[in-house]
PDB file of C-alpha atoms in Angstrom:
ATOM      1  CA  MET A   1     105.960 172.383 132.195  1.00  0.00           C
ATOM      2  CA  LYS A   2     105.375 169.605 134.046  1.00  0.00           C
ATOM      3  CA  VAL A   3     106.093 165.838 133.823  1.00  0.00           C
ATOM      4  CA  LEU A   4     105.650 163.112 136.012  1.00  0.00           C
ATOM      5  CA  ILE A   5     107.400 159.784 135.768  1.00  0.00           C
ATOM      6  CA  THR A   6     106.765 156.246 136.952  1.00  0.00           C
ATOM      7  CA  GLY A   7     109.491 154.159 138.060  1.00  0.00           C
ATOM      8  CA  ALA A   8     112.072 157.157 137.213  1.00  0.00           C
ATOM      9  CA  SER A   9     114.703 155.877 139.871  1.00  0.00           C
ATOM     10  CA  SER A  10     116.805 153.425 137.371  1.00  0.00           C
ATOM     11  CA  GLY A  11     116.328 152.741 133.148  1.00  0.00           C
ATOM     12  CA  ILE A  12     114.170 153.872 131.454  1.00  0.00           C
ATOM     13  CA  GLY A  13     112.401 155.965 134.112  1.00  0.00           C
ATOM     14  CA  LYS A  14     115.836 157.745 134.783  1.00  0.00           C
ATOM     15  CA  SER A  15     116.831 158.644 131.667  1.00  0.00           C
ATOM     16  CA  LEU A  16     113.761 160.058 130.846  1.00  0.00           C
ATOM     17  CA  ALA A  17     113.218 161.961 133.456  1.00  0.00           C
ATOM     18  CA  ILE A  18     117.451 162.939 132.279  1.00  0.00           C
ATOM     19  CA  GLU A  19     115.761 164.479 128.969  1.00  0.00           C
ATOM     20  CA  PHE A  20     113.341 166.155 130.206  1.00  0.00           C
ATOM     21  CA  ALA A  21     115.715 167.855 132.752  1.00  0.00           C
ATOM     22  CA  LYS A  22     117.874 169.239 129.457  1.00  0.00           C
ATOM     23  CA  LEU A  23     114.950 170.740 128.604  1.00  0.00           C
ATOM     24  CA  LYS A  24     114.163 172.505 131.538  1.00  0.00           C
ATOM     25  CA  TYR A  25     110.951 170.860 132.380  1.00  0.00           C
ATOM     26  CA  ASP A  26     109.654 170.971 135.805  1.00  0.00           C
ATOM     27  CA  LEU A  27     109.619 166.454 136.989  1.00  0.00           C
ATOM     28  CA  VAL A  28     107.090 164.715 139.519  1.00  0.00           C
ATOM     29  CA  LEU A  29     109.302 162.017 140.031  1.00  0.00           C
ATOM     30  CA  VAL A  30     108.050 158.281 141.662  1.00  0.00           C
ATOM     31  CA  ALA A  31     109.424 155.251 142.520  1.00  0.00           C
ATOM     32  CA  ARG A  32     110.073 152.481 145.598  1.00  0.00           C
ATOM     33  CA  ASP A  33     113.592 153.090 146.114  1.00  0.00           C
ATOM     34  CA  ILE A  34     113.759 156.669 147.931  1.00  0.00           C
ATOM     35  CA  ILE A  35     117.738 156.520 148.499  1.00  0.00           C
ATOM     36  CA  LYS A  36     118.398 156.845 144.372  1.00  0.00           C
ATOM     37  CA  LEU A  37     115.419 159.113 143.883  1.00  0.00           C
ATOM     38  CA  LYS A  38     117.324 161.223 146.084  1.00  0.00           C
ATOM     39  CA  GLU A  39     120.349 161.377 144.179  1.00  0.00           C
ATOM     40  CA  LEU A  40     118.990 162.110 141.055  1.00  0.00           C
ATOM     41  CA  ASN A  41     116.848 164.573 142.510  1.00  0.00           C
ATOM     42  CA  ASP A  42     119.989 165.907 143.778  1.00  0.00           C
ATOM     43  CA  LYS A  43     121.428 165.748 140.618  1.00  0.00           C
ATOM     44  CA  LEU A  44     118.762 167.659 138.292  1.00  0.00           C
ATOM     45  CA  VAL A  45     118.404 170.673 140.620  1.00  0.00           C
ATOM     46  CA  LYS A  46     122.269 171.120 140.730  1.00  0.00           C
ATOM     47  CA  LYS A  47     122.438 170.569 136.894  1.00  0.00           C
ATOM     48  CA  TYR A  48     119.645 172.025 134.967  1.00  0.00           C
ATOM     49  CA  ASN A  49     118.541 174.299 137.760  1.00  0.00           C
ATOM     50  CA  ILE A  50     114.851 172.936 137.905  1.00  0.00           C
ATOM     51  CA  ASN A  51     112.178 172.525 140.080  1.00  0.00           C
ATOM     52  CA  VAL A  52     111.952 168.817 141.715  1.00  0.00           C
ATOM     53  CA  THR A  53     109.833 166.211 143.518  1.00  0.00           C
ATOM     54  CA  TYR A  54     109.728 162.790 144.371  1.00  0.00           C
ATOM     55  CA  PHE A  55     107.474 160.581 145.454  1.00  0.00           C
ATOM     56  CA  ASN A  56     108.851 157.325 147.664  1.00  0.00           C
ATOM     57  CA  ILE A  57     105.720 155.041 146.185  1.00  0.00           C
ATOM     58  CA  ASP A  58     104.925 151.619 146.075  1.00  0.00           C
ATOM     59  CA  LEU A  59     102.291 151.462 142.517  1.00  0.00           C
ATOM     60  CA  SER A  60     101.167 148.071 143.238  1.00  0.00           C
ATOM     61  CA  ASN A  61      98.965 149.252 145.961  1.00  0.00           C
ATOM     62  CA  LYS A  62      95.694 150.456 144.449  1.00  0.00           C
ATOM     63  CA  ASP A  63      95.283 153.308 147.090  1.00  0.00           C
ATOM     64  CA  GLN A  64      98.744 154.400 146.615  1.00  0.00           C
ATOM     65  CA  CYS A  65      98.151 155.506 142.813  1.00  0.00           C
ATOM     66  CA  LYS A  66      94.781 157.964 143.846  1.00  0.00           C
ATOM     67  CA  GLN A  67      96.889 159.255 147.205  1.00  0.00           C
ATOM     68  CA  LEU A  68      99.505 160.055 144.406  1.00  0.00           C
ATOM     69  CA  TYR A  69      96.543 161.647 142.372  1.00  0.00           C
ATOM     70  CA  ASN A  70      95.771 163.761 144.427  1.00  0.00           C
ATOM     71  CA  LYS A  71      99.163 164.765 146.163  1.00  0.00           C
ATOM     72  CA  VAL A  72     100.041 166.062 142.191  1.00  0.00           C
ATOM     73  CA  LYS A  73      97.943 168.420 139.993  1.00  0.00           C
ATOM     74  CA  ASP A  74      98.024 170.378 136.706  1.00  0.00           C
ATOM     75  CA  VAL A  75     100.527 167.425 134.823  1.00  0.00           C
ATOM     76  CA  ASP A  76     101.579 167.777 130.946  1.00  0.00           C
ATOM     77  CA  ILE A  77     103.039 164.768 130.537  1.00  0.00           C
ATOM     78  CA  LEU A  78     101.822 161.751 132.051  1.00  0.00           C
ATOM     79  CA  ILE A  79     105.169 159.119 131.531  1.00  0.00           C
ATOM     80  CA  ASN A  80     103.451 155.468 133.374  1.00  0.00           C
ATOM     81  CA  ASN A  81     106.705 153.712 132.999  1.00  0.00           C
ATOM     82  CA  ALA A  82     106.759 151.443 136.622  1.00  0.00           C
ATOM     83  CA  GLY A  83     106.695 147.522 135.958  1.00  0.00           C
ATOM     84  CA  PHE A  84     108.612 144.693 136.190  1.00  0.00           C
ATOM     85  CA  GLY A  85     108.264 141.013 134.409  1.00  0.00           C
ATOM     86  CA  ASP A  86     109.800 137.626 135.296  1.00  0.00           C
ATOM     87  CA  TYR A  87     110.470 134.362 133.869  1.00  0.00           C
ATOM     88  CA  GLY A  88     109.159 130.863 134.280  1.00  0.00           C
ATOM     89  CA  LYS A  89     106.804 128.329 133.425  1.00  0.00           C
ATOM     90  CA  PHE A  90     103.169 129.821 134.478  1.00  0.00           C
ATOM     91  CA  ASN A  91     102.254 126.838 136.762  1.00  0.00           C
ATOM     92  CA  GLU A  92     105.350 127.296 138.468  1.00  0.00           C
ATOM     93  CA  THR A  93     105.904 130.931 139.153  1.00  0.00           C
ATOM     94  CA  ASP A  94     105.428 132.640 142.635  1.00  0.00           C
ATOM     95  CA  LEU A  95     101.687 133.236 142.370  1.00  0.00           C
ATOM     96  CA  GLU A  96     102.315 136.823 144.686  1.00  0.00           C
ATOM     97  CA  LYS A  97     104.912 138.036 142.401  1.00  0.00           C
ATOM     98  CA  ASP A  98     102.221 137.745 139.429  1.00  0.00           C
ATOM     99  CA  ILE A  99      99.341 139.625 141.457  1.00  0.00           C
ATOM    100  CA  ALA A 100     101.939 142.410 142.067  1.00  0.00           C
ATOM    101  CA  MET A 101     103.061 142.537 138.653  1.00  0.00           C
ATOM    102  CA  ILE A 102      99.474 142.692 137.330  1.00  0.00           C
ATOM    103  CA  ASN A 103      98.762 145.504 140.347  1.00  0.00           C
ATOM    104  CA  THR A 104     102.056 147.216 139.015  1.00  0.00           C
ATOM    105  CA  ASN A 105     102.042 146.688 135.395  1.00  0.00           C
ATOM    106  CA  ILE A 106      98.058 147.595 134.571  1.00  0.00           C
ATOM    107  CA  ILE A 107      95.830 148.365 137.588  1.00  0.00           C
ATOM    108  CA  ALA A 108      98.576 151.366 138.749  1.00  0.00           C
ATOM    109  CA  VAL A 109      99.063 152.769 134.600  1.00  0.00           C
ATOM    110  CA  HIS A 110      95.159 152.112 134.522  1.00  0.00           C
ATOM    111  CA  ILE A 111      94.124 154.608 137.253  1.00  0.00           C
ATOM    112  CA  LEU A 112      97.036 156.830 136.510  1.00  0.00           C
ATOM    113  CA  THR A 113      95.709 156.797 132.678  1.00  0.00           C
ATOM    114  CA  LYS A 114      92.413 157.065 133.467  1.00  0.00           C
ATOM    115  CA  LEU A 115      92.355 159.843 136.680  1.00  0.00           C
ATOM    116  CA  TYR A 116      94.686 162.122 135.214  1.00  0.00           C
ATOM    117  CA  LEU A 117      93.091 162.471 131.406  1.00  0.00           C
ATOM    118  CA  LYS A 118      90.187 163.175 133.050  1.00  0.00           C
ATOM    119  CA  ASP A 119      92.237 166.450 134.024  1.00  0.00           C
ATOM    120  CA  MET A 120      94.192 166.482 130.552  1.00  0.00           C
ATOM    121  CA  LYS A 121      90.198 166.600 128.392  1.00  0.00           C
ATOM    122  CA  SER A 122      88.859 168.458 131.017  1.00  0.00           C
ATOM    123  CA  LYS A 123      91.914 171.569 129.809  1.00  0.00           C
ATOM    124  CA  ASP A 124      92.217 170.446 125.878  1.00  0.00           C
ATOM    125  CA  SER A 125      96.159 169.430 126.185  1.00  0.00           C
ATOM    126  CA  GLY A 126      98.635 166.928 127.869  1.00  0.00           C
ATOM    127  CA  LYS A 127     100.376 163.398 126.497  1.00  0.00           C
ATOM    128  CA  ILE A 128     100.582 160.203 127.470  1.00  0.00           C
ATOM    129  CA  LEU A 129     102.949 157.729 127.083  1.00  0.00           C
ATOM    130  CA  ASN A 130     102.618 154.257 128.331  1.00  0.00           C
ATOM    131  CA  VAL A 131     105.356 152.237 128.496  1.00  0.00           C
ATOM    132  CA  ALA A 132     104.991 148.930 127.091  1.00  0.00           C
ATOM    133  CA  SER A 133     107.312 146.331 125.206  1.00  0.00           C
ATOM    134  CA  ILE A 134     107.142 144.450 121.838  1.00  0.00           C
ATOM    135  CA  ALA A 135     106.006 142.099 124.290  1.00  0.00           C
ATOM    136  CA  GLY A 136     102.761 143.691 123.875  1.00  0.00           C
ATOM    137  CA  PHE A 137     102.307 142.442 120.116  1.00  0.00           C
ATOM    138  CA  LEU A 138     102.697 138.557 121.638  1.00  0.00           C
ATOM    139  CA  PRO A 139     101.967 135.918 123.067  1.00  0.00           C
ATOM    140  CA  GLY A 140     104.150 135.127 125.653  1.00  0.00           C
ATOM    141  CA  PRO A 141     105.332 131.078 127.066  1.00  0.00           C
ATOM    142  CA  LEU A 142     107.417 131.355 130.245  1.00  0.00           C
ATOM    143  CA  MET A 143     106.963 135.302 131.044  1.00  0.00           C
ATOM    144  CA  ALA A 144     103.181 134.843 130.137  1.00  0.00           C
ATOM    145  CA  THR A 145     102.366 137.185 133.217  1.00  0.00           C
ATOM    146  CA  TYR A 146     103.959 139.873 131.839  1.00  0.00           C
ATOM    147  CA  TYR A 147     103.508 139.919 128.593  1.00  0.00           C
ATOM    148  CA  ALA A 148      99.749 139.778 129.428  1.00  0.00           C
ATOM    149  CA  THR A 149     100.422 142.959 131.301  1.00  0.00           C
ATOM    150  CA  LYS A 150     102.127 144.322 127.805  1.00  0.00           C
ATOM    151  CA  ASN A 151      99.764 143.544 125.695  1.00  0.00           C
ATOM    152  CA  TYR A 152      96.890 145.136 128.390  1.00  0.00           C
ATOM    153  CA  VAL A 153      99.225 147.936 127.581  1.00  0.00           C
ATOM    154  CA  VAL A 154      99.459 148.187 124.198  1.00  0.00           C
ATOM    155  CA  LYS A 155      95.233 148.014 123.910  1.00  0.00           C
ATOM    156  CA  LEU A 156      94.213 149.966 126.424  1.00  0.00           C
ATOM    157  CA  SER A 157      96.253 153.102 124.789  1.00  0.00           C
ATOM    158  CA  GLU A 158      94.566 152.163 121.461  1.00  0.00           C
ATOM    159  CA  GLY A 159      90.963 151.999 122.145  1.00  0.00           C
ATOM    160  CA  ILE A 160      91.832 155.793 124.280  1.00  0.00           C
ATOM    161  CA  ARG A 161      93.823 156.883 120.895  1.00  0.00           C
ATOM    162  CA  GLU A 162      90.640 156.415 119.200  1.00  0.00           C
ATOM    163  CA  GLU A 163      88.241 157.693 121.968  1.00  0.00           C
ATOM    164  CA  LEU A 164      90.711 161.243 121.568  1.00  0.00           C
ATOM    165  CA  LYS A 165      90.960 161.458 118.009  1.00  0.00           C
ATOM    166  CA  LYS A 166      86.507 161.205 117.380  1.00  0.00           C
ATOM    167  CA  GLU A 167      86.444 164.044 119.813  1.00  0.00           C
ATOM    168  CA  LYS A 168      89.348 165.553 117.730  1.00  0.00           C
ATOM    169  CA  SER A 169      91.062 166.175 121.298  1.00  0.00           C
ATOM    170  CA  ASN A 170      94.466 168.546 121.640  1.00  0.00           C
ATOM    171  CA  VAL A 171      95.466 165.013 124.286  1.00  0.00           C
ATOM    172  CA  LYS A 172      97.571 162.788 122.815  1.00  0.00           C
ATOM    173  CA  ILE A 173      98.460 159.707 123.756  1.00  0.00           C
ATOM    174  CA  SER A 174     101.653 156.945 122.595  1.00  0.00           C
ATOM    175  CA  VAL A 175     102.852 154.025 123.789  1.00  0.00           C
ATOM    176  CA  LEU A 176     106.423 152.654 124.370  1.00  0.00           C
ATOM    177  CA  CYS A 177     107.344 149.455 122.328  1.00  0.00           C
ATOM    178  CA  PRO A 178     111.354 148.652 123.483  1.00  0.00           C
ATOM    179  CA  GLY A 179     113.082 145.344 122.867  1.00  0.00           C
ATOM    180  CA  PRO A 180     115.047 144.931 125.173  1.00  0.00           C
ATOM    181  CA  VAL A 181     117.373 147.230 127.057  1.00  0.00           C
ATOM    182  CA  ARG A 182     120.020 147.417 129.297  1.00  0.00           C
ATOM    183  CA  THR A 183     118.253 148.280 132.963  1.00  0.00           C
ATOM    184  CA  ASN A 184     117.366 146.482 135.998  1.00  0.00           C
ATOM    185  CA  PHE A 185     114.775 144.715 134.753  1.00  0.00           C
ATOM    186  CA  ASN A 186     116.946 141.433 133.518  1.00  0.00           C
ATOM    187  CA  ASN A 187     117.605 140.939 136.936  1.00  0.00           C
ATOM    188  CA  VAL A 188     114.384 140.988 138.582  1.00  0.00           C
ATOM    189  CA  ALA A 189     112.358 139.163 135.889  1.00  0.00           C
ATOM    190  CA  ASN A 190     115.957 136.501 136.068  1.00  0.00           C
ATOM    191  CA  VAL A 191     116.638 136.713 132.566  1.00  0.00           C
ATOM    192  CA  LYS A 192     118.947 137.488 130.018  1.00  0.00           C
ATOM    193  CA  PHE A 193     119.029 138.723 125.875  1.00  0.00           C
ATOM    194  CA  GLU A 194     120.300 136.962 122.693  1.00  0.00           C
ATOM    195  CA  ILE A 195     118.302 140.453 121.174  1.00  0.00           C
ATOM    196  CA  LYS A 196     121.450 143.238 121.429  1.00  0.00           C
ATOM    197  CA  SER A 197     119.796 145.674 123.820  1.00  0.00           C
ATOM    198  CA  LEU A 198     119.439 148.952 123.348  1.00  0.00           C
ATOM    199  CA  THR A 199     120.458 151.468 126.320  1.00  0.00           C
ATOM    200  CA  SER A 200     117.642 153.187 128.090  1.00  0.00           C
ATOM    201  CA  GLU A 201     119.266 156.540 127.157  1.00  0.00           C
ATOM    202  CA  TYR A 202     118.931 155.490 123.615  1.00  0.00           C
ATOM    203  CA  VAL A 203     115.626 154.529 124.475  1.00  0.00           C
ATOM    204  CA  ALA A 204     114.572 157.763 126.325  1.00  0.00           C
ATOM    205  CA  LYS A 205     115.915 160.017 123.584  1.00  0.00           C
ATOM    206  CA  TYR A 206     114.360 158.109 120.898  1.00  0.00           C
ATOM    207  CA  ALA A 207     110.629 158.145 122.737  1.00  0.00           C
ATOM    208  CA  LEU A 208     110.971 161.833 123.801  1.00  0.00           C
ATOM    209  CA  LYS A 209     111.713 162.631 119.801  1.00  0.00           C
ATOM    210  CA  LYS A 210     108.462 160.676 118.190  1.00  0.00           C
ATOM    211  CA  LEU A 211     106.559 162.241 121.605  1.00  0.00           C
ATOM    212  CA  MET A 212     107.036 165.890 120.505  1.00  0.00           C
ATOM    213  CA  LYS A 213     105.967 164.823 117.255  1.00  0.00           C
ATOM    214  CA  ASP A 214     102.674 162.280 118.695  1.00  0.00           C
ATOM    215  CA  LYS A 215     103.545 158.980 117.459  1.00  0.00           C
ATOM    216  CA  PHE A 216     101.613 156.614 119.165  1.00  0.00           C
ATOM    217  CA  TYR A 217     103.560 153.458 118.353  1.00  0.00           C
ATOM    218  CA  ILE A 218     107.462 154.668 120.091  1.00  0.00           C
ATOM    219  CA  ILE A 219     109.324 151.378 118.585  1.00  0.00           C
ATOM    220  CA  PRO A 220     113.575 152.057 118.832  1.00  0.00           C
ATOM    221  CA  GLY A 221     115.205 149.342 116.580  1.00  0.00           C
ATOM    222  CA  PHE A 222     115.395 148.105 113.699  1.00  0.00           C
ATOM    223  CA  ASP A 223     115.223 144.286 114.819  1.00  0.00           C
ATOM    224  CA  ILE A 224     112.350 145.642 116.956  1.00  0.00           C
ATOM    225  CA  LYS A 225     110.470 147.531 114.610  1.00  0.00           C
ATOM    226  CA  CYS A 226     110.986 143.686 112.125  1.00  0.00           C
ATOM    227  CA  ILE A 227     109.306 141.865 114.739  1.00  0.00           C
ATOM    228  CA  ARG A 228     106.672 143.927 115.087  1.00  0.00           C
ATOM    229  CA  ILE A 229     105.832 143.616 111.131  1.00  0.00           C
ATOM    230  CA  LEU A 230     106.377 139.804 111.248  1.00  0.00           C
ATOM    231  CA  SER A 231     103.368 139.338 114.003  1.00  0.00           C
ATOM    232  CA  LYS A 232     101.011 141.150 112.032  1.00  0.00           C
ATOM    233  CA  ILE A 233     102.080 138.455 109.443  1.00  0.00           C
ATOM    234  CA  ILE A 234     102.947 135.031 111.199  1.00  0.00           C
ATOM    235  CA  PRO A 235     100.165 132.749 113.033  1.00  0.00           C
ATOM    236  CA  THR A 236      99.351 134.092 116.584  1.00  0.00           C
ATOM    237  CA  LYS A 237      99.949 129.831 116.839  1.00  0.00           C
ATOM    238  CA  ILE A 238     103.407 129.913 115.589  1.00  0.00           C
ATOM    239  CA  PHE A 239     104.561 133.317 116.951  1.00  0.00           C
ATOM    240  CA  ALA A 240     104.113 131.757 120.330  1.00  0.00           C
ATOM    241  CA  HIS A 241     105.872 128.122 119.290  1.00  0.00           C
ATOM    242  CA  PHE A 242     108.812 130.771 118.219  1.00  0.00           C
ATOM    243  CA  THR A 243     108.737 133.066 121.345  1.00  0.00           C
ATOM    244  CA  TYR A 244     109.105 130.111 123.905  1.00  0.00           C
ATOM    245  CA  TYR A 245     112.439 128.864 122.155  1.00  0.00           C
ATOM    246  CA  MET A 246     113.076 132.518 122.585  1.00  0.00           C
ATOM    247  CA  GLN A 247     112.278 132.728 125.795  1.00  0.00           C
ATOM    248  CA  LYS A 248     114.230 129.927 126.934  1.00  0.00           C
ATOM    249  CA  ARG A 249     116.714 130.946 125.935  1.00  0.00           C
ATOM    250  CA  LYS A 250     116.564 133.750 128.488  1.00  0.00           C
ATOM    251  CA  ASN A 251     117.502 131.646 131.176  1.00  0.00           C
ATOM    252  CA  LYS A 252     119.259 132.223 133.536  1.00  0.00           C
TER     253      LYS A 252
END
């Protein structure tokens, strides 16, 4: 069994790689930080005696996404984990960073999901885990682009799930929607969280357990589950007001 994990050099991606290694899955690890990838590769091979391949790829480049697919075939589980955020008023944040975020959080997920899903459907087996966020259910003032990208990931996954269900396909798709996690995301996005953060290790173990049970929405943490429930009840306008003040307190 082969698992492809993007954004595997740190955070949730790295923790997922370790959890799959414990189960003796072969791994394909993708990230931009080649040094961290090699360190993780060496650790996993030595400790778990598994096959690991790693690629230094910039997923904000759509051509490199396609190149990854051409290099790596016969994937049993695809985990689209790579992504980042940014804090600030929409008219003040850097446009190029926004575009890179959209390319990484949306375009790369779209390309890899589409290409690998075709292969999985042809053999009628496989799993896809798209890593979104609780932000995928909410409006996101002061992090508008990031929240919008995660909304896209959630809605894309929901649409694919229904298509697979109607076709009675054995291919399964899931979407992981954590709240704050103690990872390098906070530094890149320039935020800190008021809500207690979960560890990436906890999120990875929880996600793997639910993924193997074919659960679609994977939402670790009681507080975050409550926010998901409230998002269904409270009008968007009110939730946007509430979210704005939560976001404002994050700014360093």
